[in-house]
mmCIF file of C-alpha atoms in Angstrom:
data_model
loop_
_atom_site.group_PDB
_atom_site.id
_atom_site.type_symbol
_atom_site.label_atom_id
_atom_site.label_comp_id
_atom_site.label_asym_id
_atom_site.label_seq_id
_atom_site.Cartn_x
_atom_site.Cartn_y
_atom_site.Cartn_z
ATOM 1 C CA UNK A 1 -0.003 -0.016 -0.004
ATOM 2 C CA UNK A 2 1.166 3.534 -0.765
ATOM 3 C CA UNK A 3 1.440 5.738 2.311
ATOM 4 C CA UNK A 4 0.527 9.210 1.141
ATOM 5 C CA UNK A 5 1.661 12.383 2.878
ATOM 6 C CA UNK A 6 0.789 15.831 1.556
ATOM 7 C CA UNK A 7 4.043 17.334 0.156
ATOM 8 C CA UNK A 8 2.480 20.804 0.083
ATOM 9 C CA UNK A 9 1.952 20.855 3.840
ATOM 10 C CA UNK A 10 3.634 23.680 5.769
ATOM 11 C CA UNK A 11 5.138 20.922 7.876
ATOM 12 C CA UNK A 12 7.887 20.523 5.282
ATOM 13 C CA UNK A 13 8.849 24.189 5.122
ATOM 14 C CA UNK A 14 11.415 23.712 7.838
ATOM 15 C CA UNK A 15 14.264 21.735 6.342
ATOM 16 C CA UNK A 16 17.760 20.555 7.126
ATOM 17 C CA UNK A 17 19.946 21.720 4.285
ATOM 18 C CA UNK A 18 21.799 19.081 2.280
ATOM 19 C CA UNK A 19 25.480 19.074 3.200
ATOM 20 C CA UNK A 20 28.328 19.515 0.743
ATOM 21 C CA UNK A 21 29.452 16.283 -0.914
ATOM 22 C CA UNK A 22 32.790 16.307 0.874
ATOM 23 C CA UNK A 23 30.940 15.992 4.166
ATOM 24 C CA UNK A 24 29.032 12.850 3.256
ATOM 25 C CA UNK A 25 31.043 10.848 0.688
ATOM 26 C CA UNK A 26 34.587 9.524 0.907
ATOM 27 C CA UNK A 27 35.194 10.425 -2.718
ATOM 28 C CA UNK A 28 32.995 13.434 -3.599
ATOM 29 C CA UNK A 29 34.358 13.578 -7.168
ATOM 30 C CA UNK A 30 32.467 10.416 -8.232
ATOM 31 C CA UNK A 31 29.356 10.833 -10.390
ATOM 32 C CA UNK A 32 26.287 11.399 -8.257
ATOM 33 C CA UNK A 33 22.860 9.774 -8.585
ATOM 34 C CA UNK A 34 19.715 11.101 -6.887
ATOM 35 C CA UNK A 35 16.745 8.818 -6.149
ATOM 36 C CA UNK A 36 13.536 10.807 -5.536
ATOM 37 C CA UNK A 37 11.293 8.880 -3.169
ATOM 38 C CA UNK A 38 13.888 6.456 -1.844
ATOM 39 C CA UNK A 39 11.556 4.902 0.773
ATOM 40 C CA UNK A 40 13.545 2.711 3.177
ATOM 41 C CA UNK A 41 16.501 2.786 0.839
ATOM 42 C CA UNK A 42 16.616 -0.856 -0.224
ATOM 43 C CA UNK A 43 17.215 0.048 -3.867
ATOM 44 C CA UNK A 44 20.022 2.484 -3.076
ATOM 45 C CA UNK A 45 21.657 0.062 -0.643
ATOM 46 C CA UNK A 46 21.913 -2.507 -3.474
ATOM 47 C CA UNK A 47 23.211 0.072 -5.948
ATOM 48 C CA UNK A 48 25.807 1.472 -3.503
ATOM 49 C CA UNK A 49 27.025 -1.989 -2.575
ATOM 50 C CA UNK A 50 27.441 -3.273 -6.156
ATOM 51 C CA UNK A 51 28.674 -0.074 -7.806
ATOM 52 C CA UNK A 52 31.458 1.662 -5.936
ATOM 53 C CA UNK A 53 32.139 3.996 -8.840
ATOM 54 C CA UNK A 54 29.099 6.174 -8.090
ATOM 55 C CA UNK A 55 27.790 8.116 -5.129
ATOM 56 C CA UNK A 56 24.093 7.734 -4.301
ATOM 57 C CA UNK A 57 21.705 10.092 -2.567
ATOM 58 C CA UNK A 58 18.075 9.386 -1.660
ATOM 59 C CA UNK A 59 15.413 11.928 -0.739
ATOM 60 C CA UNK A 60 12.231 10.676 0.957
ATOM 61 C CA UNK A 61 9.325 12.671 2.427
ATOM 62 C CA UNK A 62 8.167 9.994 4.879
ATOM 63 C CA UNK A 63 10.327 10.561 7.945
ATOM 64 C CA UNK A 64 10.006 7.082 9.416
ATOM 65 C CA UNK A 65 11.313 5.493 6.224
ATOM 66 C CA UNK A 66 14.365 7.791 6.260
ATOM 67 C CA UNK A 67 14.936 6.922 9.913
ATOM 68 C CA UNK A 68 14.868 3.230 8.986
ATOM 69 C CA UNK A 69 17.337 3.779 6.130
ATOM 70 C CA UNK A 70 19.732 5.785 8.312
ATOM 71 C CA UNK A 71 19.482 3.210 11.106
ATOM 72 C CA UNK A 72 20.623 0.565 8.648
ATOM 73 C CA UNK A 73 23.288 2.875 7.266
ATOM 74 C CA UNK A 74 24.670 3.439 10.775
ATOM 75 C CA UNK A 75 25.184 -0.318 11.189
ATOM 76 C CA UNK A 76 26.911 -0.915 7.879
ATOM 77 C CA UNK A 77 29.897 0.670 6.209
ATOM 78 C CA UNK A 78 28.895 2.628 3.100
ATOM 79 C CA UNK A 79 31.138 5.416 1.832
ATOM 80 C CA UNK A 80 29.011 6.285 -1.221
ATOM 81 C CA UNK A 81 25.451 6.506 0.184
ATOM 82 C CA UNK A 82 23.400 9.257 1.883
ATOM 83 C CA UNK A 83 19.719 9.718 2.809
ATOM 84 C CA UNK A 84 17.869 12.966 3.355
ATOM 85 C CA UNK A 85 14.381 13.589 4.760
ATOM 86 C CA UNK A 86 12.015 16.239 3.460
ATOM 87 C CA UNK A 87 10.112 17.673 0.536
ATOM 88 C CA UNK A 88 12.413 17.222 -2.496
ATOM 89 C CA UNK A 89 11.220 20.492 -4.061
ATOM 90 C CA UNK A 90 12.156 22.456 -0.957
ATOM 91 C CA UNK A 91 15.532 20.701 -0.589
ATOM 92 C CA UNK A 92 16.447 21.344 -4.203
ATOM 93 C CA UNK A 93 15.469 25.011 -3.986
ATOM 94 C CA UNK A 94 17.566 25.297 -0.848
ATOM 95 C CA UNK A 95 20.582 23.881 -2.691
ATOM 96 C CA UNK A 96 20.215 26.603 -5.329
ATOM 97 C CA UNK A 97 19.607 29.401 -2.843
ATOM 98 C CA UNK A 98 22.626 28.480 -0.796
ATOM 99 C CA UNK A 99 24.843 28.101 -3.874
ATOM 100 C CA UNK A 100 25.585 24.500 -2.988
ATOM 101 C CA UNK A 101 27.636 23.186 -5.881
ATOM 102 C CA UNK A 102 26.053 19.691 -5.932
ATOM 103 C CA UNK A 103 25.358 18.399 -9.431
ATOM 104 C CA UNK A 104 23.416 15.264 -10.285
ATOM 105 C CA UNK A 105 24.600 13.091 -13.152
ATOM 106 C CA UNK A 106 21.438 11.045 -13.066
ATOM 107 C CA UNK A 107 18.041 11.065 -11.274
ATOM 108 C CA UNK A 108 15.510 8.281 -10.815
ATOM 109 C CA UNK A 109 11.790 8.810 -10.201
ATOM 110 C CA UNK A 110 10.513 5.283 -9.660
ATOM 111 C CA UNK A 111 6.863 4.545 -8.962
ATOM 112 C CA UNK A 112 6.013 7.939 -7.395
ATOM 113 C CA UNK A 113 2.761 8.564 -5.536
ATOM 114 C CA UNK A 114 0.065 8.868 -8.247
ATOM 115 C CA UNK A 115 -2.317 11.295 -6.485
ATOM 116 C CA UNK A 116 -5.229 10.123 -8.682
ATOM 117 C CA UNK A 117 -7.724 12.895 -7.932
ATOM 118 C CA UNK A 118 -7.379 15.841 -10.309
ATOM 119 C CA UNK A 119 -7.433 18.339 -7.431
ATOM 120 C CA UNK A 120 -4.396 16.532 -6.012
ATOM 121 C CA UNK A 121 -2.302 16.559 -9.237
ATOM 122 C CA UNK A 122 -0.465 19.583 -7.863
ATOM 123 C CA UNK A 123 0.954 17.246 -5.211
ATOM 124 C CA UNK A 124 2.682 15.085 -7.790
ATOM 125 C CA UNK A 125 6.441 15.350 -7.584
ATOM 126 C CA UNK A 126 7.052 16.161 -11.239
ATOM 127 C CA UNK A 127 6.015 19.763 -11.888
ATOM 128 C CA UNK A 128 7.395 22.412 -14.201
ATOM 129 C CA UNK A 129 9.008 24.537 -11.471
ATOM 130 C CA UNK A 130 10.634 21.453 -9.946
ATOM 131 C CA UNK A 131 12.066 20.414 -13.257
ATOM 132 C CA UNK A 132 13.400 23.924 -13.831
ATOM 133 C CA UNK A 133 15.217 23.787 -10.473
ATOM 134 C CA UNK A 134 16.536 20.268 -11.087
ATOM 135 C CA UNK A 135 17.871 21.338 -14.491
ATOM 136 C CA UNK A 136 20.043 23.943 -12.736
ATOM 137 C CA UNK A 137 21.785 21.151 -10.860
ATOM 138 C CA UNK A 138 22.224 18.801 -13.836
ATOM 139 C CA UNK A 139 25.015 19.134 -16.373
ATOM 140 C CA UNK A 140 24.320 18.694 -20.082
ATOM 141 C CA UNK A 141 24.027 14.975 -20.872
ATOM 142 C CA UNK A 142 22.767 13.942 -17.439
ATOM 143 C CA UNK A 143 19.584 11.879 -17.297
ATOM 144 C CA UNK A 144 16.233 11.411 -15.573
ATOM 145 C CA UNK A 145 14.775 7.904 -15.543
ATOM 146 C CA UNK A 146 11.030 7.536 -14.874
ATOM 147 C CA UNK A 147 9.129 4.348 -14.079
ATOM 148 C CA UNK A 148 5.492 3.902 -13.107
ATOM 149 C CA UNK A 149 2.813 1.226 -13.075
ATOM 150 C CA UNK A 150 0.105 3.886 -13.505
ATOM 151 C CA UNK A 151 -0.288 4.818 -17.149
ATOM 152 C CA UNK A 152 -2.186 8.056 -16.570
ATOM 153 C CA UNK A 153 0.512 9.243 -14.178
ATOM 154 C CA UNK A 154 3.232 8.223 -16.627
ATOM 155 C CA UNK A 155 1.592 10.213 -19.368
ATOM 156 C CA UNK A 156 1.303 13.234 -17.062
ATOM 157 C CA UNK A 157 5.003 13.027 -16.139
ATOM 158 C CA UNK A 158 6.081 12.465 -19.749
ATOM 159 C CA UNK A 159 4.107 15.487 -20.976
ATOM 160 C CA UNK A 160 5.390 17.659 -18.148
ATOM 161 C CA UNK A 161 9.032 16.795 -18.804
ATOM 162 C CA UNK A 162 8.800 17.161 -22.585
ATOM 163 C CA UNK A 163 6.948 20.451 -22.371
ATOM 164 C CA UNK A 164 9.453 21.862 -19.873
ATOM 165 C CA UNK A 165 12.024 22.317 -22.703
ATOM 166 C CA UNK A 166 14.900 21.290 -20.383
ATOM 167 C CA UNK A 167 15.075 17.632 -21.387
ATOM 168 C CA UNK A 168 14.896 15.466 -24.499
ATOM 169 C CA UNK A 169 13.311 12.042 -24.627
ATOM 170 C CA UNK A 170 15.665 9.186 -25.423
ATOM 171 C CA UNK A 171 14.000 6.733 -27.791
ATOM 172 C CA UNK A 172 15.058 3.173 -28.479
ATOM 173 C CA UNK A 173 17.212 0.821 -26.460
ATOM 174 C CA UNK A 174 19.574 2.448 -23.990
ATOM 175 C CA UNK A 175 22.610 0.751 -22.464
ATOM 176 C CA UNK A 176 22.325 1.181 -18.704
ATOM 177 C CA UNK A 177 25.998 0.258 -18.342
ATOM 178 C CA UNK A 178 26.743 3.911 -18.972
ATOM 179 C CA UNK A 179 24.465 5.061 -16.178
ATOM 180 C CA UNK A 180 23.892 4.659 -12.466
ATOM 181 C CA UNK A 181 22.534 1.080 -12.482
ATOM 182 C CA UNK A 182 24.951 -1.137 -14.464
ATOM 183 C CA UNK A 183 23.442 -4.360 -13.126
ATOM 184 C CA UNK A 184 19.798 -3.503 -13.777
ATOM 185 C CA UNK A 185 18.805 -3.765 -10.118
ATOM 186 C CA UNK A 186 15.114 -3.321 -9.278
ATOM 187 C CA UNK A 187 13.179 -1.596 -6.513
ATOM 188 C CA UNK A 188 10.823 -3.448 -4.137
ATOM 189 C CA UNK A 189 7.852 -1.939 -5.954
ATOM 190 C CA UNK A 190 9.166 -2.983 -9.352
ATOM 191 C CA UNK A 191 9.642 -6.580 -8.226
ATOM 192 C CA UNK A 192 6.079 -6.550 -6.852
ATOM 193 C CA UNK A 193 4.695 -5.244 -10.160
ATOM 194 C CA UNK A 194 6.631 -7.855 -12.136
ATOM 195 C CA UNK A 195 5.504 -10.699 -9.885
ATOM 196 C CA UNK A 196 1.898 -9.621 -10.345
ATOM 197 C CA UNK A 197 2.236 -9.370 -14.150
ATOM 198 C CA UNK A 198 1.373 -5.694 -14.180
ATOM 199 C CA UNK A 199 2.695 -3.307 -16.835
ATOM 200 C CA UNK A 200 5.622 -0.995 -16.227
ATOM 201 C CA UNK A 201 5.934 2.254 -18.159
ATOM 202 C CA UNK A 202 9.387 3.775 -18.336
ATOM 203 C CA UNK A 203 11.292 6.480 -20.134
ATOM 204 C CA UNK A 204 14.723 8.150 -20.050
ATOM 205 C CA UNK A 205 15.216 11.857 -20.593
ATOM 206 C CA UNK A 206 18.504 13.656 -21.175
ATOM 207 C CA UNK A 207 19.421 17.151 -20.083
ATOM 208 C CA UNK A 208 19.826 19.477 -23.060
#
């Protein structure tokens, strides 16, 4: 079951700024991947363990899930993994406002909350202003990977990204060996969808 929280709530206006990369990663010069909606971090733990040539950062709005991820992180040695709690839009704006020089080489948005009701579409994570801010922290050639099991949501995200003018859609087969997930690892939600023979809609976009 999806556990919804309202990302537009004033509760998320107070944030803890993301630290500089040198404060959280042993090698801050490695390419950096951002996972939006990292939940308890299972996906990023697998990525960080199997691919030491990248740094991984997860942002999750549900505080208890971040606490669970950080508790696990505190009991294991990972030099390329970091989790942050809060509204991703607010955290990204804070990076820009504080002139934090973080840049993301790739970003994943996997199975985000669908917010089915039309009046709640403004709560969906992918919005024009958010994409504009993300683009300021992404060098040319960096990518966004989107996956969803909700076709209407996928269409909404696809249209929003394409119409933003910051990204181009990559068509055809793409070799993930060049990106953040060389082994094709899957999230808990993706495994669930596959096991239940449900469709998965996915697309890769590249920063202009």
